[in-house]
Short mmCIF file of C-alpha atoms and ligand atoms in Angstrom, two decimals:
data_model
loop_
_atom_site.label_atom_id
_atom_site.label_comp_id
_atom_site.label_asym_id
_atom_site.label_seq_id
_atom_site.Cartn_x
_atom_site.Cartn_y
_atom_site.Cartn_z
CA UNK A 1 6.92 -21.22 -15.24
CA UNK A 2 7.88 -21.29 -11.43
CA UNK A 3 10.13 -18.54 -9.56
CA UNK A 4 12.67 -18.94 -6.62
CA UNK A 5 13.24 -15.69 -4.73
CA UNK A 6 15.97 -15.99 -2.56
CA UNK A 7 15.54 -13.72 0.47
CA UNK A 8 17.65 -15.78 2.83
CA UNK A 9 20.18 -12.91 3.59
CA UNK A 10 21.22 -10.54 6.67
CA UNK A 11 21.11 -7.48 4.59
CA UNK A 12 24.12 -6.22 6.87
CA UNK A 13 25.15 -3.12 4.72
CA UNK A 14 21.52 -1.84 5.71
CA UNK A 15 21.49 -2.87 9.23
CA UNK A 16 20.31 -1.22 11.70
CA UNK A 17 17.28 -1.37 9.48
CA UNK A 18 17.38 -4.97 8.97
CA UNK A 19 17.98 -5.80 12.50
CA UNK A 20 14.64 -6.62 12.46
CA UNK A 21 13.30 -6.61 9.22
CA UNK A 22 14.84 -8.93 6.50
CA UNK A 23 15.80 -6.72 3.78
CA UNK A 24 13.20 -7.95 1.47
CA UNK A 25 10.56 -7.14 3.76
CA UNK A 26 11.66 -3.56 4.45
CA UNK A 27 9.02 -0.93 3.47
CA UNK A 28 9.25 0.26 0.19
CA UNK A 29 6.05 2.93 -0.36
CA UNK A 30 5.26 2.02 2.75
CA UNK A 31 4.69 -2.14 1.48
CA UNK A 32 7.39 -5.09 1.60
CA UNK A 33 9.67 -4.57 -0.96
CA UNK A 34 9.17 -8.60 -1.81
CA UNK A 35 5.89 -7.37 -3.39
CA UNK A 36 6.96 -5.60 -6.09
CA UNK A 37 9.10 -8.60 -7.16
CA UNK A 38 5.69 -10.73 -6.52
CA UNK A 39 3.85 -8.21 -8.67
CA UNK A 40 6.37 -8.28 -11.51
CA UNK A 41 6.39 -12.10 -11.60
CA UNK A 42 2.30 -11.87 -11.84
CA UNK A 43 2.16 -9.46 -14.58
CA UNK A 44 4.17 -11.90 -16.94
CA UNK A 45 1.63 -15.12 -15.66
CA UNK A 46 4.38 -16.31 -13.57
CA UNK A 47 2.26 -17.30 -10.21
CA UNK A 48 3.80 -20.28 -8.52
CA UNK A 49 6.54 -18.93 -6.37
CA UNK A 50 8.89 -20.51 -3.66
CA UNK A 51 10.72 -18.06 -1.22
CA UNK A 52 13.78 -19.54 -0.28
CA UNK A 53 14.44 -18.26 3.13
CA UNK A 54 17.09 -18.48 6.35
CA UNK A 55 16.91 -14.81 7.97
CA UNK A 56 14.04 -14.47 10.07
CA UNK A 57 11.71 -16.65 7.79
CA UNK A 58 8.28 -16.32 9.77
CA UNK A 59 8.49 -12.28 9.05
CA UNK A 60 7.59 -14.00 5.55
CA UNK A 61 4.84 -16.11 6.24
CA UNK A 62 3.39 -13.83 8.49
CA UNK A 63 2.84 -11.31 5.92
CA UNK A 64 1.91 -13.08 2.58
CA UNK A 65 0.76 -16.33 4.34
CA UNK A 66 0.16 -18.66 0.78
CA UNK A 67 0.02 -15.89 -1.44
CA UNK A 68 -3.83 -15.74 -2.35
CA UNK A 69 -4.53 -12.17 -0.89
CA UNK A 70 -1.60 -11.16 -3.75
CA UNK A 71 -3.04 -13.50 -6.40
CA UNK A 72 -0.50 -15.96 -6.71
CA UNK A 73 0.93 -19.19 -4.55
CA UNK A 74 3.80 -19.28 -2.41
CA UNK A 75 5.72 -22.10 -0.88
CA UNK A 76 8.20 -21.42 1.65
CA UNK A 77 11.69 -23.30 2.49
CA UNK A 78 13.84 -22.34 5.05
CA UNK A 79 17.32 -23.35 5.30
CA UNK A 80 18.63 -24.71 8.77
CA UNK A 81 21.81 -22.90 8.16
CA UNK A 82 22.07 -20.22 5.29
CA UNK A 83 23.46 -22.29 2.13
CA UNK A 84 24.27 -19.54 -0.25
CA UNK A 85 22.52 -18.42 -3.26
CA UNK A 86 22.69 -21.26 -5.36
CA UNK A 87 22.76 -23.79 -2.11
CA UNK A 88 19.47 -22.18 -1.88
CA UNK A 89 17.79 -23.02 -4.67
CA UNK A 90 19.36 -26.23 -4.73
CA UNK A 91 17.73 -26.96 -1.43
CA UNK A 92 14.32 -26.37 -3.02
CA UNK A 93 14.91 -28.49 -6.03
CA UNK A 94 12.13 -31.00 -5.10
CA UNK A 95 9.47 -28.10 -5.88
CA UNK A 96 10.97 -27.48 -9.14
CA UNK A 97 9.34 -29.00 -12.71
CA UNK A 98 11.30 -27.84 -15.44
CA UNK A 99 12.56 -24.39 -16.48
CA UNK A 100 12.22 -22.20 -13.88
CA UNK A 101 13.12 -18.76 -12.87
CA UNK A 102 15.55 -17.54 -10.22
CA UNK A 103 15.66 -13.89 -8.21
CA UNK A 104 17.90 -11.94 -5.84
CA UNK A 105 15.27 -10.67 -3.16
CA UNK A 106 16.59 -7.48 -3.10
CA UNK A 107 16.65 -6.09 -6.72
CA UNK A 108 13.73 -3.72 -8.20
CA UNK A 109 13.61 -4.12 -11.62
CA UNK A 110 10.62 -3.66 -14.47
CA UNK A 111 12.28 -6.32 -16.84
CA UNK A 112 9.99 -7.63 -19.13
CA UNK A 113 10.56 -11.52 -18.28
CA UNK A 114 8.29 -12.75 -21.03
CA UNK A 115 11.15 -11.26 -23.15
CA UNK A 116 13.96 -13.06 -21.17
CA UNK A 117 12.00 -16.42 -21.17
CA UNK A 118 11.79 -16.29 -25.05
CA UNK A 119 15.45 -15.50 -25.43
CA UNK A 120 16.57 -18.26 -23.65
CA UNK A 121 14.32 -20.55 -25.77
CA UNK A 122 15.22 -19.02 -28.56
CA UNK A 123 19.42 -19.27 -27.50
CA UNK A 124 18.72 -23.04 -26.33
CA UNK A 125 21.83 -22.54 -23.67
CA UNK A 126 21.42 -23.91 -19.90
CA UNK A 127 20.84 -21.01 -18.48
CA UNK A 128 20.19 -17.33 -19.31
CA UNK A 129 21.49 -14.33 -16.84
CA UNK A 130 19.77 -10.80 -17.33
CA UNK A 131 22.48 -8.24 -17.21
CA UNK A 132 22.62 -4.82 -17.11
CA UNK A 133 25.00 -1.44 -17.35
CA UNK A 134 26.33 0.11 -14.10
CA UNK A 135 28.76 2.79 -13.92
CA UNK A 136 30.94 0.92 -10.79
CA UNK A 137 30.89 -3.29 -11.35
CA UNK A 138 33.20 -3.68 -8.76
CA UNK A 139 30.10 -4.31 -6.58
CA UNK A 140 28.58 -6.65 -8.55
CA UNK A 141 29.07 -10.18 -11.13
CA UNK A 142 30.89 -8.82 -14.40
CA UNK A 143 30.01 -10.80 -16.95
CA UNK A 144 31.65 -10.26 -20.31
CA UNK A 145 29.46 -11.68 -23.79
CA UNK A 146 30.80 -12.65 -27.18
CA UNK A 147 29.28 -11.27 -30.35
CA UNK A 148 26.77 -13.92 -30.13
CA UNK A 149 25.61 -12.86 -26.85
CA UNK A 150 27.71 -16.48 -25.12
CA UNK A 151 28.63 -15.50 -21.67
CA UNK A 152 32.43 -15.87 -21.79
CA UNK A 153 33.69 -15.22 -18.16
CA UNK A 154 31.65 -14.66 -14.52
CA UNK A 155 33.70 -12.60 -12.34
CA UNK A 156 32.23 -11.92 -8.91
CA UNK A 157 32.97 -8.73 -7.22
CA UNK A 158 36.08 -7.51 -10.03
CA UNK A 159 38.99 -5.51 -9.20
CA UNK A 160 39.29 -2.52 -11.12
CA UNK A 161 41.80 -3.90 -13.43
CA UNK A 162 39.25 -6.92 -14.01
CA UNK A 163 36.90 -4.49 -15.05
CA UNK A 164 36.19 -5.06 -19.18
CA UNK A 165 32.79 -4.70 -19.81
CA UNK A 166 30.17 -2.45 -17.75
CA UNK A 167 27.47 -5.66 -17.85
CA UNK A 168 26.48 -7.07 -14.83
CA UNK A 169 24.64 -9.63 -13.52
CA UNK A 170 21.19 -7.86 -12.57
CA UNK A 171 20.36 -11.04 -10.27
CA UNK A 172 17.63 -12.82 -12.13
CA UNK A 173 18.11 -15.85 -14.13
CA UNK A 174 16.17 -18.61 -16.58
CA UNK A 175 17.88 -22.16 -15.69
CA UNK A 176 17.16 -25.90 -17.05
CA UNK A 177 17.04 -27.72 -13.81
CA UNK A 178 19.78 -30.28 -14.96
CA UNK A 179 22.34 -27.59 -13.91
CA UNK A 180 21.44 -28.15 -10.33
CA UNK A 181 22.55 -32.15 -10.83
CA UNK A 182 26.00 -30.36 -10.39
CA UNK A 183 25.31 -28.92 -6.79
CA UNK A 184 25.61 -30.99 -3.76
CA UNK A 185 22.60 -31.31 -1.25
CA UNK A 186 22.80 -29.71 2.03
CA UNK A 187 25.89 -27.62 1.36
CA UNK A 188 27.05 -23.99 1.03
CA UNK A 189 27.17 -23.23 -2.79
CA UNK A 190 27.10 -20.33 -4.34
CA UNK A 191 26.15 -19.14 -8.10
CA UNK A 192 28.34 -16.32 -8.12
CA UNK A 193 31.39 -17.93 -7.30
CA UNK A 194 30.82 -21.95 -8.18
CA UNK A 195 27.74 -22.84 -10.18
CA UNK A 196 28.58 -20.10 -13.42
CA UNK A 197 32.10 -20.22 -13.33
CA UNK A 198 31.96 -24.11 -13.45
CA UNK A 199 29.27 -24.43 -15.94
CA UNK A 200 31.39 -21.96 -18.11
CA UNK A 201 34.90 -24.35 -17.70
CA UNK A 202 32.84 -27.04 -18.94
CA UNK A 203 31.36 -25.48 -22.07
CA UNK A 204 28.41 -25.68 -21.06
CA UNK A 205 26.40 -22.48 -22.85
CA UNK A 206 25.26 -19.24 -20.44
CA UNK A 207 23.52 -16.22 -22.44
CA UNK A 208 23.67 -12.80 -21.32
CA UNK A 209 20.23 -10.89 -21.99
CA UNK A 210 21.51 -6.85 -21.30
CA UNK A 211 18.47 -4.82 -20.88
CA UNK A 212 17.92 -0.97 -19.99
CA UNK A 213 14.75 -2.12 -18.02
CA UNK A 214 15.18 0.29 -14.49
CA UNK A 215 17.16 -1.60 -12.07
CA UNK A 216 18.50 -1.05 -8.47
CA UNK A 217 19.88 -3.36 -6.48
CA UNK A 218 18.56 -1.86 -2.86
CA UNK A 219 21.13 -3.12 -0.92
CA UNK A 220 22.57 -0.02 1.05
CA UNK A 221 20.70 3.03 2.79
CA UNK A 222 21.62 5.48 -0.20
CA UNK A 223 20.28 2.70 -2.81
CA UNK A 224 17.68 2.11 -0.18
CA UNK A 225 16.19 6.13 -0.38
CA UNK A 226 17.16 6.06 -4.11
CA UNK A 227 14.77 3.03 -4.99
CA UNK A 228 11.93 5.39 -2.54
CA UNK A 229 12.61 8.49 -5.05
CA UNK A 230 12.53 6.78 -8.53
CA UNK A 231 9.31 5.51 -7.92
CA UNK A 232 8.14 9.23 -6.43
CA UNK A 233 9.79 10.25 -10.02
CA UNK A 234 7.62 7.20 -11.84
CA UNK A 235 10.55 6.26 -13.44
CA UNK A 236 8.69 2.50 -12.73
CA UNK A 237 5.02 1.73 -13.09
CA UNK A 238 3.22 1.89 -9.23
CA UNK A 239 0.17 2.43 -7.89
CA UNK A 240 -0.03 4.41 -5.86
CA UNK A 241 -3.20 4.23 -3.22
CA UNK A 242 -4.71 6.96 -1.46
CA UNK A 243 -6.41 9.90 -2.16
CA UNK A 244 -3.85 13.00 -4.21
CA UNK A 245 -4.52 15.77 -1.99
CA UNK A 246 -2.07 17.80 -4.35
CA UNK A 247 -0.15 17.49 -7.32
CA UNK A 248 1.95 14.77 -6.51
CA UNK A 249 1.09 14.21 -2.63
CA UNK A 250 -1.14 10.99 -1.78
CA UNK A 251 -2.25 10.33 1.79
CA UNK A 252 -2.77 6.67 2.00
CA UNK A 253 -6.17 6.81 4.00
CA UNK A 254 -7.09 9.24 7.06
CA UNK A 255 -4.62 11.51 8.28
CA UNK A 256 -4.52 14.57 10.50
CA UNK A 257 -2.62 17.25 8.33
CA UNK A 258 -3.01 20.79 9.51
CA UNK A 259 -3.96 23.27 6.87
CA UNK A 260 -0.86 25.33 7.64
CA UNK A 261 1.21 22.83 6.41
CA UNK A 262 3.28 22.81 3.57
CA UNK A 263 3.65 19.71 1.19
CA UNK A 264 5.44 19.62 -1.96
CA UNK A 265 5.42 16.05 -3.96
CA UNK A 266 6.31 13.74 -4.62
CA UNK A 267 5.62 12.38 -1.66
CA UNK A 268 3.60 10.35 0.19
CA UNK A 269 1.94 10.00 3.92
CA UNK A 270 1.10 7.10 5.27
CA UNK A 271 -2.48 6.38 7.10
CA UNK A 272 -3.21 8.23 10.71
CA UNK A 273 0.02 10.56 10.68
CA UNK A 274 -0.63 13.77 12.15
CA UNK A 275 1.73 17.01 10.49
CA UNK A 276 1.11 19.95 12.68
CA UNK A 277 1.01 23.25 11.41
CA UNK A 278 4.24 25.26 10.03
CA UNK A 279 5.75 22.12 9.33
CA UNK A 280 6.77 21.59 6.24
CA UNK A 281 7.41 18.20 3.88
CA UNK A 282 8.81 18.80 0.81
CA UNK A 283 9.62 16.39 -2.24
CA UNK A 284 10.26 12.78 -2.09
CA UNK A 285 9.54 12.07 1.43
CA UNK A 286 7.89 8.90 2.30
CA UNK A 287 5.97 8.72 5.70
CA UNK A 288 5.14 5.07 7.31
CA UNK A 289 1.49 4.93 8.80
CA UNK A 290 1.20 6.83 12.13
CA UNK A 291 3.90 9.19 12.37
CA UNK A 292 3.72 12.62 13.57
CA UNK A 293 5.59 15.45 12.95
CA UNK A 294 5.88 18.67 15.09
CA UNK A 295 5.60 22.59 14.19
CA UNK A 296 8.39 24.02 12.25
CA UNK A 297 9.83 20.82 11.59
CA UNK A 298 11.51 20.28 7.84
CA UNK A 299 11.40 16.87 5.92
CA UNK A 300 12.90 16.15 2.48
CA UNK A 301 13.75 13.11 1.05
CA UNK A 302 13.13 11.42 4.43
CA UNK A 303 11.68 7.37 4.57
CA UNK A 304 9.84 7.23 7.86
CA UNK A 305 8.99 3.55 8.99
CA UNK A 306 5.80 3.14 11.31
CA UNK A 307 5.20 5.35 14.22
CA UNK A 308 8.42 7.93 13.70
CA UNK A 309 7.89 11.10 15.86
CA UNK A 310 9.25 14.30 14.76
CA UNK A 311 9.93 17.41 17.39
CA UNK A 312 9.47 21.09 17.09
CA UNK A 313 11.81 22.45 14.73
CA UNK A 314 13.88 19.56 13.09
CA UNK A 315 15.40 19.09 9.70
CA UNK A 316 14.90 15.60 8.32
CA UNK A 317 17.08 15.01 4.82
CA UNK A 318 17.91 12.26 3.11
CA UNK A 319 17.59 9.69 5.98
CA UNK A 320 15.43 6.81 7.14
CA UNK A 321 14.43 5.96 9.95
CA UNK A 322 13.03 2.61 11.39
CA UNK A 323 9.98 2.11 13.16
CA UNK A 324 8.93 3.86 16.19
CA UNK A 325 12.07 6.50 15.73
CA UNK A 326 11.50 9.45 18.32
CA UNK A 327 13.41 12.83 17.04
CA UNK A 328 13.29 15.71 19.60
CA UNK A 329 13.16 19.46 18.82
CA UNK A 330 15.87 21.14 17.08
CA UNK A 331 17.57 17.86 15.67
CA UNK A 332 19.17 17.69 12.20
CA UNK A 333 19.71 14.17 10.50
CA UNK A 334 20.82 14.34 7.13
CA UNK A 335 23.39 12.96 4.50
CA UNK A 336 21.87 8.75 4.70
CA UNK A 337 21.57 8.99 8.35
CA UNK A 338 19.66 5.39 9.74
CA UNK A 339 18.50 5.17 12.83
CA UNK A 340 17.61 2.31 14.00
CA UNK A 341 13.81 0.90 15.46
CA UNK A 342 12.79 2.73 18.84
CA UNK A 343 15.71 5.08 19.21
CA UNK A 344 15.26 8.26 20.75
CA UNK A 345 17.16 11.44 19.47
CA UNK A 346 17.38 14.18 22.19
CA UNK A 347 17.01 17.72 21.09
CA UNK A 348 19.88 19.79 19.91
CA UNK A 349 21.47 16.61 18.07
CA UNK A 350 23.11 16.10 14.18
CA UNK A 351 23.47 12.96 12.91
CA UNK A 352 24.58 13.43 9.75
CA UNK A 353 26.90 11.66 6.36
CA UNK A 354 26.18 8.27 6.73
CA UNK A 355 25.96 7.82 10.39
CA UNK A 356 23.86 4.11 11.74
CA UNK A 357 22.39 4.49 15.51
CA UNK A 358 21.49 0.77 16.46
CA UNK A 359 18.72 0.15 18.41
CA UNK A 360 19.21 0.23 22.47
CA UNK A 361 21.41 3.16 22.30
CA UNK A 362 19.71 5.94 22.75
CA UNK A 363 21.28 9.65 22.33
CA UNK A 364 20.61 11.86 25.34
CA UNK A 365 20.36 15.79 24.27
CA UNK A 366 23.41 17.31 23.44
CA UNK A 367 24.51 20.70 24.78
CA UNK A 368 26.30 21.65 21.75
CA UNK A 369 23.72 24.25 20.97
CA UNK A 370 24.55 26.02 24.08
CA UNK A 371 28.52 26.07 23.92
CA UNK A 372 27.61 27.73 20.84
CA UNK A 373 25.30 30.50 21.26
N1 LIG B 401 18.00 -18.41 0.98
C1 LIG B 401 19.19 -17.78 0.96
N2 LIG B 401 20.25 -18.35 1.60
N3 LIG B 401 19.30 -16.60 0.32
C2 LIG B 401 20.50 -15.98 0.31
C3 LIG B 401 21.64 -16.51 0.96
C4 LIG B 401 21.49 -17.77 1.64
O1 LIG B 401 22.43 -18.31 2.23
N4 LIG B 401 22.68 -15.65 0.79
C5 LIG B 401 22.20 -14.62 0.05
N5 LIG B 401 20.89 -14.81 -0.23
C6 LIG B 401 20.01 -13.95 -1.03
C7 LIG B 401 19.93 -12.52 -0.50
O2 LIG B 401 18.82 -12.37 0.34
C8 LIG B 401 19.77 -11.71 -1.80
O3 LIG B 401 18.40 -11.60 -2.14
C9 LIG B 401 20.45 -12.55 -2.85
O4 LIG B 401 20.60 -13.86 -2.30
C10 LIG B 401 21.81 -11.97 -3.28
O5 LIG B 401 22.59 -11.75 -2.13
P1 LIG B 401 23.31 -10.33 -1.88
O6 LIG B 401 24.06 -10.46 -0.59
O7 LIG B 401 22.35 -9.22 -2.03
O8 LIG B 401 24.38 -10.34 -3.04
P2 LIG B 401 25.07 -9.09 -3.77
O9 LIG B 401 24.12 -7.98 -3.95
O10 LIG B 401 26.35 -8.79 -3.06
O11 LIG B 401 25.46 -9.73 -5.21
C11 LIG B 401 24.52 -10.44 -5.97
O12 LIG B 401 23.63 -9.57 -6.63
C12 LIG B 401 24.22 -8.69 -7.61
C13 LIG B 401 23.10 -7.89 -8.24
O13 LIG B 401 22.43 -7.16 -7.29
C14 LIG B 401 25.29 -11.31 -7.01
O14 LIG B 401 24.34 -12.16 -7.62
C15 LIG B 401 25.98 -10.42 -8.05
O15 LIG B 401 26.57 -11.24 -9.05
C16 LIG B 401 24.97 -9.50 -8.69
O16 LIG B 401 25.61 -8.62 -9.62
MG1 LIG B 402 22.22 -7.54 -3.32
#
């Protein structure tokens, strides 16, 4: 069976790390994120994959060229002008031969599809949704079942007083290509809010497969670190490469990590970082390849893109940071702090609950510490 992965959007509610990076390519473990969506396609036989793509499609390419160093092949079609999800795969119909699979780039999941593929075989309907429980739907596709497991409504993005069911759609679906005869060519058009609701008007029969599998829609910086620290908490299957230098702590290759240093896992350090002594990185911290951080300074549950510097005496926590991030002494990001690629922190600064620095704007030291003292 064939895949579309749709990785065609701007990923704006985690820019300023997707200024430059298309959300499905951001680091994940320190590797695109699109290859654990690759790898879970493999490991059910399903190797021929087209990305659908409109964001900054050569990132793609670049990468995972036709697919063979990752053991499967890839064909990619880029839209001229972003046509929505279902526009999308509609624009790639010509690649399609029969019942095929479609994903949201952006979910990590560890669904077993061979078990989705038989129960949409098994339901005969025209197309089969995975679903799963969240506590808050209103982000998501509610999508209520009947007793025989019939999708009876597709409600994108619910109010509250929508809300009836906790079942959502997890972003993966099994589809009989006849469904896209009802989608116009070249045009914006959207599953969400077209494709299901019209095929359910009709009568046309949707399934709704809920499964427990893990799932995580990575979408915003807190879902972002949270995807980083399940995986530290192998609450999914990964391997992880590198040598364990201590319970729980791999260093992906050479790395420059003082003995005075002290690591807690999970975590993880990425290839040529340098940690100088009385520094101290504790659990689920996730350092890109290259990065150094100074004496003294504190990291937890930090996700450090390529080439992050950390000064003398700062406190890292629960943030990310793109590539190339400079932090000077004595700074404290915390609370899903982003900073953006190539920004440099002057000493003495907070950046802390939720706060994005884009890239180009630079903050110069503050003198806070010294109205204080
Ligand atoms: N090629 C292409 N072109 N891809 C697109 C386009 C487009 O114009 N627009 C969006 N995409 C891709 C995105 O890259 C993403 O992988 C996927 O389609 C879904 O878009 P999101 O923007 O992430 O949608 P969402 O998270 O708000 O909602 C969707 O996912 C939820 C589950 O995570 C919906 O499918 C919901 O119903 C669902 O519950
Ligand atoms: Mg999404």
């Amino acid at each position: 069976m064939q895949a579309v992965i749709l990785v065609g959007g701007q990923g704006t509610r985690l820019r300023p790390l997707t200024l430059t990076v298309p959300k499905p390519m951001l680091p994940l473990m320190n590797r695109p994120f699109l290859e654990f969506q690759i790898e879970l396609c493999k490991r059910y036989g399903v190797t021929d994959i087209i990305l659908s793509t409109a964001y900054k499609p050569e990132v793609f390419a670049a990468r995972f060229g036709d697919g063979s160093a990752l053991g499967v092949k890839l064909t990619y079609v880029t839209e001229e002008e972003p046509l929505d999800t279902c526009g999308a795969v509609k624009n790639v119909e010509q690649h399609i031969q029969g019942t095929f699979l479609v994903f949201n780039g952006d979910v990590l999941s560890d669904l077993n599809l061979a078990n989705l593929i038989a129960y949409h075989r098994e339901k005969g309907g025209k197309a089969t949704l995975y679903l799963t429980r969240v506590e808050d739907p209103t982000a998501y596709g509610l999508v209520p079942l009947d007793r025989r497991g019939r999708i009876c409504e597709f409600l994108e993005k619910p109010s509250w007083d929508q809300v009836i069911t906790d079942l959502i759609n997890a972003g993966t679906y099994v589809l009989e290509p006849e469904v896209l005869d009802r989608v116009p060519a070249g045009e914006c058009y959207s599953f969400e809010r077209q494709l299901f609701p019209g095929l359910l008007e009709d009568g046309i029969p949707m399934y709704g497969f809920p499964s427990d599998a893990y799932w995580l829609d990575i979408g915003t910086p807190a879902k972002y670190l949270q995807a980083h620290y399940d995986i530290l908490r192998r609450m999914l299957p990964f391997r992880f490469r590198g040598e364990m230098v201590r319970p729980s702590v791999w260093v992906e290759g050479e790395a420059d990590i003082s003995p005075e240093v002290s690591i807690f896992g999970p975590t993880v350090i990425g290839e040529g970082c340098r940690i100088a002594p009385h520094a101290t990185v504790s659990s689920n911290c996730v350092l890109g390849p290259g990065c150094v951080v100074e004496e003294g300074a504190h990291l937890e549950g930090a996700v450090l893109h390529a080439g992050c510097r950390v000064g003398a005496d700062s406190v890292l926590r629960q943030c990310a940071l793109s590539e190339g991030v400079v932090i000077g002494e004595r700074v404290h990001v915390s609370d899903m702090a982003v900073v953006g690629g190539g920004v440099k922190v002057g000493e003495d600064n907070e950046l802390r609950y939720g706060i994005r620095v884009w890239p180009g704007h630079d903050i110069p030291p503050s003198t806070l510490r010294f109205l204080t003292n």
